[in-house]
PDB file of C-alpha atoms in Angstrom:
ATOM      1  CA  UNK A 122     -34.405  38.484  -4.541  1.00 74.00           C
ATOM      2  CA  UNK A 123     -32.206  38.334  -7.948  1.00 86.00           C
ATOM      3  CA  UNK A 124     -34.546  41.249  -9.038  1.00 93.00           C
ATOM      4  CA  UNK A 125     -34.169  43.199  -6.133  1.00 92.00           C
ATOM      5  CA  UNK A 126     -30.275  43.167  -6.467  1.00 92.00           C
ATOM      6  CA  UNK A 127     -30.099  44.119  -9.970  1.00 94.00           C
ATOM      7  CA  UNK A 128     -32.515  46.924  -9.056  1.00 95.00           C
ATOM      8  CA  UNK A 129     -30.398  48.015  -6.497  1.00 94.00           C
ATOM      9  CA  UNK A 130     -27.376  47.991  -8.502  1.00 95.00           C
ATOM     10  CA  UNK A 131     -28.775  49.415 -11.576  1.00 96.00           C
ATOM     11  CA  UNK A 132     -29.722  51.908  -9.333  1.00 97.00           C
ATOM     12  CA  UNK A 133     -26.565  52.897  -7.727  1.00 97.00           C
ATOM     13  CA  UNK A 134     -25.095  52.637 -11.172  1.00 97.00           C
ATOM     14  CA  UNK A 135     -27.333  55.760 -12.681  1.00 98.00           C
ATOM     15  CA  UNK A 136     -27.195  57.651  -9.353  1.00 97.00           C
ATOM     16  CA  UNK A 137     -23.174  57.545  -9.515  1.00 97.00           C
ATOM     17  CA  UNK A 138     -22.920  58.526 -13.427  1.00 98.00           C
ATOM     18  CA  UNK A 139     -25.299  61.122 -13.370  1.00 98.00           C
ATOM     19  CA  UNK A 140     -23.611  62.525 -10.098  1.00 97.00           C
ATOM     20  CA  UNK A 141     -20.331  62.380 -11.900  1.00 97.00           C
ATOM     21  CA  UNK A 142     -21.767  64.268 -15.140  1.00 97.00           C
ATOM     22  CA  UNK A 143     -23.203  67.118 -13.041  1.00 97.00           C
ATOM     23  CA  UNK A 144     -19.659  67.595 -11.598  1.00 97.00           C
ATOM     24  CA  UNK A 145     -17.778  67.156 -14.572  1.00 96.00           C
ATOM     25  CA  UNK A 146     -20.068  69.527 -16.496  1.00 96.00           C
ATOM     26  CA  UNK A 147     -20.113  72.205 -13.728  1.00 96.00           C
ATOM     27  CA  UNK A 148     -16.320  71.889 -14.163  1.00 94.00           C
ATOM     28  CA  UNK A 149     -16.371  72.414 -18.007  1.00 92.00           C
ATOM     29  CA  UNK A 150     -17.606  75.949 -17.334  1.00 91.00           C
ATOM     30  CA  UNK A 151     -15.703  76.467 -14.028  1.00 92.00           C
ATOM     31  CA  UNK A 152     -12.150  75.930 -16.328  1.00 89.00           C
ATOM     32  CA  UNK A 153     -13.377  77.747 -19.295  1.00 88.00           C
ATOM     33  CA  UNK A 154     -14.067  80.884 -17.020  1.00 90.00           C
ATOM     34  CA  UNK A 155     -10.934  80.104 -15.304  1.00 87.00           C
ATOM     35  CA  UNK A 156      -8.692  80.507 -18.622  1.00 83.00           C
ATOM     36  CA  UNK A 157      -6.686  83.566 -17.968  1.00 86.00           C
ATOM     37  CA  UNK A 158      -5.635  81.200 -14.030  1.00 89.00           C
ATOM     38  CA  UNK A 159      -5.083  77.861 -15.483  1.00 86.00           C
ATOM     39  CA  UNK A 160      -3.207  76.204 -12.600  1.00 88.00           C
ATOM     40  CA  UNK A 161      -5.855  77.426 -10.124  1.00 91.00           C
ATOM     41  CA  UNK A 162      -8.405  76.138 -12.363  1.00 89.00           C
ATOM     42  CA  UNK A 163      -7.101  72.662 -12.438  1.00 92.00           C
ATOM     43  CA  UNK A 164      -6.341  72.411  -8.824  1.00 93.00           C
ATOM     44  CA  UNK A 165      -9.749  73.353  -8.125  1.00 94.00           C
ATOM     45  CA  UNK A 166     -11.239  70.941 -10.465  1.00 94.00           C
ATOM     46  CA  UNK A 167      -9.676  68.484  -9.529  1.00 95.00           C
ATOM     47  CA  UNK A 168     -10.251  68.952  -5.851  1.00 97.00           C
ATOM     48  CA  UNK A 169     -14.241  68.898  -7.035  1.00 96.00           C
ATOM     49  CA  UNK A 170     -13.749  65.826  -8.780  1.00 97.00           C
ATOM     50  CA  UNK A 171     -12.372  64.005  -5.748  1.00 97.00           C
ATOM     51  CA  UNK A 172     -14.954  65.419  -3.895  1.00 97.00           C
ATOM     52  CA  UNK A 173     -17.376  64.143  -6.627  1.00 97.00           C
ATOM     53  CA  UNK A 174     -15.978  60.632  -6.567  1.00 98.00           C
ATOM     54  CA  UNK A 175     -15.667  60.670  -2.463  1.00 98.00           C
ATOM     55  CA  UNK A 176     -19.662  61.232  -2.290  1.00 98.00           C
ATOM     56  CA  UNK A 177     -19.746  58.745  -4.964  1.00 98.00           C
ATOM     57  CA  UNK A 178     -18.103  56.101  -2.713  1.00 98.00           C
ATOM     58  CA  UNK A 179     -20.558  57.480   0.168  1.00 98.00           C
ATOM     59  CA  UNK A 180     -23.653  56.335  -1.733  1.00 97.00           C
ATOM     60  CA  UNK A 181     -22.174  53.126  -2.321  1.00 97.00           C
ATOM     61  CA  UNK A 182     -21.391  52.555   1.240  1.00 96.00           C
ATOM     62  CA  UNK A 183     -25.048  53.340   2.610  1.00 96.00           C
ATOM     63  CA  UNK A 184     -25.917  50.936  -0.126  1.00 95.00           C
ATOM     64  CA  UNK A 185     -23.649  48.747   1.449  1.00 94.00           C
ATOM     65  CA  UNK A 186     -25.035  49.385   4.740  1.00 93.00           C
ATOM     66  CA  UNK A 187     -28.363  49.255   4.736  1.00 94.00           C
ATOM     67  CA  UNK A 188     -27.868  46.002   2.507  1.00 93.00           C
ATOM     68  CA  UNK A 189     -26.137  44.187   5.520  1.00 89.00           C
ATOM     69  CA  UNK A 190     -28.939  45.325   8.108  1.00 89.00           C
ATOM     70  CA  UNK A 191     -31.191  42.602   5.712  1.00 89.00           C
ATOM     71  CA  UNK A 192     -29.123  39.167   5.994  1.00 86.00           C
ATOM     72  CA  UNK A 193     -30.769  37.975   2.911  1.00 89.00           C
ATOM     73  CA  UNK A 194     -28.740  40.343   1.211  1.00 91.00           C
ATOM     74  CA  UNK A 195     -25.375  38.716   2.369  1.00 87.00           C
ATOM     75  CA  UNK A 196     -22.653  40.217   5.344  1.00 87.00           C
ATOM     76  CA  UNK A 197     -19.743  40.376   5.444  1.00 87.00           C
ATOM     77  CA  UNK A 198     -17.124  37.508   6.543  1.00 81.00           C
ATOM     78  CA  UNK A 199     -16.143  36.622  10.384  1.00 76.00           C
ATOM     79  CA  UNK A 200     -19.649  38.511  11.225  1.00 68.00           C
ATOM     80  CA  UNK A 201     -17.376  41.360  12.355  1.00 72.00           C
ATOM     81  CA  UNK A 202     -19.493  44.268  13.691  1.00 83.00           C
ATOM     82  CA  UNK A 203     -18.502  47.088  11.179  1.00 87.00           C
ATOM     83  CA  UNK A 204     -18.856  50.966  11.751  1.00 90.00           C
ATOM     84  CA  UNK A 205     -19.655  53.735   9.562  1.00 93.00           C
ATOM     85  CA  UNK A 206     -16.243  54.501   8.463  1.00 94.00           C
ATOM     86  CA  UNK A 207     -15.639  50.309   8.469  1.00 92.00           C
ATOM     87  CA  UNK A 208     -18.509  50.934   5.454  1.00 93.00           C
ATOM     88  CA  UNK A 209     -16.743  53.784   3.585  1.00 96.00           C
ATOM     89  CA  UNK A 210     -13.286  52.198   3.615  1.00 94.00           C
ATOM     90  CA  UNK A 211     -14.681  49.419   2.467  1.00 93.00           C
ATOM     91  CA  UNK A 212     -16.699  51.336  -0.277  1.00 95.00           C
ATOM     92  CA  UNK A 213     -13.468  53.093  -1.082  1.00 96.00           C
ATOM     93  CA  UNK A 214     -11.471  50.203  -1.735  1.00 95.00           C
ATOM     94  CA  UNK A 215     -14.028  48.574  -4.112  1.00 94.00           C
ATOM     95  CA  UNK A 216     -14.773  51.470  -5.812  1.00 96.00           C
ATOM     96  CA  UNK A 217     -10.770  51.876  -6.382  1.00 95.00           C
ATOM     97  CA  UNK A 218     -10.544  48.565  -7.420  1.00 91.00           C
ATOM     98  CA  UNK A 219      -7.846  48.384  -4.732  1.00 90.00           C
ATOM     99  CA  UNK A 220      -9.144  45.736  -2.148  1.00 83.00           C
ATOM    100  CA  UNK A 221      -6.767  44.899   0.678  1.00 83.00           C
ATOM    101  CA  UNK A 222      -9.039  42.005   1.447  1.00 80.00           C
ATOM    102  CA  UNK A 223      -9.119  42.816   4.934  1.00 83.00           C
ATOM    103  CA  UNK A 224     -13.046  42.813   4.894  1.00 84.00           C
ATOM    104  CA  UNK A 225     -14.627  39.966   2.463  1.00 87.00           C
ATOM    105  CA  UNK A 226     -18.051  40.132   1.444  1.00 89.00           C
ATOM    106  CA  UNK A 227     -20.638  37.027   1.372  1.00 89.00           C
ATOM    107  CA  UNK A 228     -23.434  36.775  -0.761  1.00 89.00           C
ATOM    108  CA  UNK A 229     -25.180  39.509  -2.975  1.00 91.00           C
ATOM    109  CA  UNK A 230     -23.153  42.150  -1.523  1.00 92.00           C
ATOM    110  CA  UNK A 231     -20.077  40.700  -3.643  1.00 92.00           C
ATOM    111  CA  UNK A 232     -21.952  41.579  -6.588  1.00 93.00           C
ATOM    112  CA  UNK A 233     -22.629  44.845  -4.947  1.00 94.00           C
ATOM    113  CA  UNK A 234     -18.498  45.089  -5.030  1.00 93.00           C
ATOM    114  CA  UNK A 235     -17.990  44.087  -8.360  1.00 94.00           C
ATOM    115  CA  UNK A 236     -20.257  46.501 -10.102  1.00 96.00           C
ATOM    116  CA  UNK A 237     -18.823  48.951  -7.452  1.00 96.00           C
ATOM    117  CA  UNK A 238     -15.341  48.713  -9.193  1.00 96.00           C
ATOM    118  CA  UNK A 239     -16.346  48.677 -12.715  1.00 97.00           C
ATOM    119  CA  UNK A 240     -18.846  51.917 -11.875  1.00 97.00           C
ATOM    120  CA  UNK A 241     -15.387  53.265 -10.272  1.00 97.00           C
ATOM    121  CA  UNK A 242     -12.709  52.607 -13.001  1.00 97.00           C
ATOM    122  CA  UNK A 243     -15.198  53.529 -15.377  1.00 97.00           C
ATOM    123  CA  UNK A 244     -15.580  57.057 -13.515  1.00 98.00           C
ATOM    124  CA  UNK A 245     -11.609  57.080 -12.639  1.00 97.00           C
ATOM    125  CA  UNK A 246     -11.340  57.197 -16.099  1.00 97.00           C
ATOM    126  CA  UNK A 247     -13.937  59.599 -16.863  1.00 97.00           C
ATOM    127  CA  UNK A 248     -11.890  62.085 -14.774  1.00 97.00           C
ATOM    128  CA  UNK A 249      -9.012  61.566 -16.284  1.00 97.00           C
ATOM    129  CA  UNK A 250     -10.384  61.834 -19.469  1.00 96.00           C
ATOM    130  CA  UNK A 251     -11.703  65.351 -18.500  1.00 95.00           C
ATOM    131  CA  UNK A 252      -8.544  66.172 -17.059  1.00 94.00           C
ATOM    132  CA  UNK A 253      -6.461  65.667 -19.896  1.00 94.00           C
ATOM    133  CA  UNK A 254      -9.324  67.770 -22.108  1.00 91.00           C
ATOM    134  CA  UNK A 255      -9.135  70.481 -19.587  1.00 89.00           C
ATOM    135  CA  UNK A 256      -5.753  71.076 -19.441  1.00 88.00           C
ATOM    136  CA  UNK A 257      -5.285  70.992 -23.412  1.00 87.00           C
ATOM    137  CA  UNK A 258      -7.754  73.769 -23.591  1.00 82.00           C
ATOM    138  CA  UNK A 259      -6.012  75.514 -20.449  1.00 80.00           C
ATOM    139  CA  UNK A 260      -3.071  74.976 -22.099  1.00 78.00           C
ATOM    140  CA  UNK A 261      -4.132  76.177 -25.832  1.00 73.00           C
ATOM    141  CA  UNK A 262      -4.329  79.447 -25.144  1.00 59.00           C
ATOM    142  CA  UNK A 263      -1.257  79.949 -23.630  1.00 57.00           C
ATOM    143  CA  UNK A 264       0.779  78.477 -26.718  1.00 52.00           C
ATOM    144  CA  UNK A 265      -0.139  81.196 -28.681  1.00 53.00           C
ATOM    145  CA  UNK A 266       2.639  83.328 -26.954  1.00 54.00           C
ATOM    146  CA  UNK A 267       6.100  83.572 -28.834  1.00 48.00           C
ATOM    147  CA  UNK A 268       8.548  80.459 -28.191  1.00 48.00           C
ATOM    148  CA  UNK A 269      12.112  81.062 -27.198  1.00 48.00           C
TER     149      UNK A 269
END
């Protein structure tokens, strides 16, 4: 069953990174085209990264999901019945790394959670790595113009 988990998780891992470099380097092009409209072309971007990150969290939470349907997998504590959306907020908080705690996992799904935040900040990051990158280049070609 060990196996199985890691499997799972390594799998989740790879689908969420390679998810998040197709976005990110969809973006790189989107800005560069987008020089001469820099705001625009941030505020976009940034609205595709979120989007990125919210299907992201998505695949996590049918993870999640379908991982709780098999109780050898672990549940979740108080056997609360959970919905759909019960899975995504859930997915969303580990994935954040914000965890209110209001829904505790039990067995291999907490290892599910912790890889879950790491694979977030990690991508968190990621994002705001590009972010900074894209708005220095944004930015670069504007500070060619004469300074007051």
């Amino acid at each position: 069953m060990t196996i199985i988990v890691i499997l799972i998780l390594c799998g989740l891992v790879i689908m969420s990174v390679a998810i998040h470099l197709s976005v990110l380097r969809f973006l790189i092009h989107f800005v560069r085209r987008m020089r001469f409209f820099p705001i625009l072309g941030m505020g976009i971007s940034m609205f595709a990264a979120i989007l990125g990150h919210l299907f992201e969290i998505w695949i996590f939470s049918l993870a999640i999901m379908q991982m709780c349907n098999d109780k050898r997998f672990g549940s979740f504590a108080n056997e609360v019945q959970l919905t759909k959306s019960d899975y995504f907020y859930y997915s969303s908080l580990s994935y954040t790394s914000l965890g209110f705690g209001d829904i505790a996992p039990e067995g291999a799904l907490r290892a599910l959670a912790a890889v879950e935040a790491i694979t977030g900040l990690v991508l968190i990051a990621w994002t705001a790595s590009f972010a900074f990158l894209a708005m220095q280049e944004l930015w670069a070609t504007k500070s060619h113009e004469p300074q007051l």
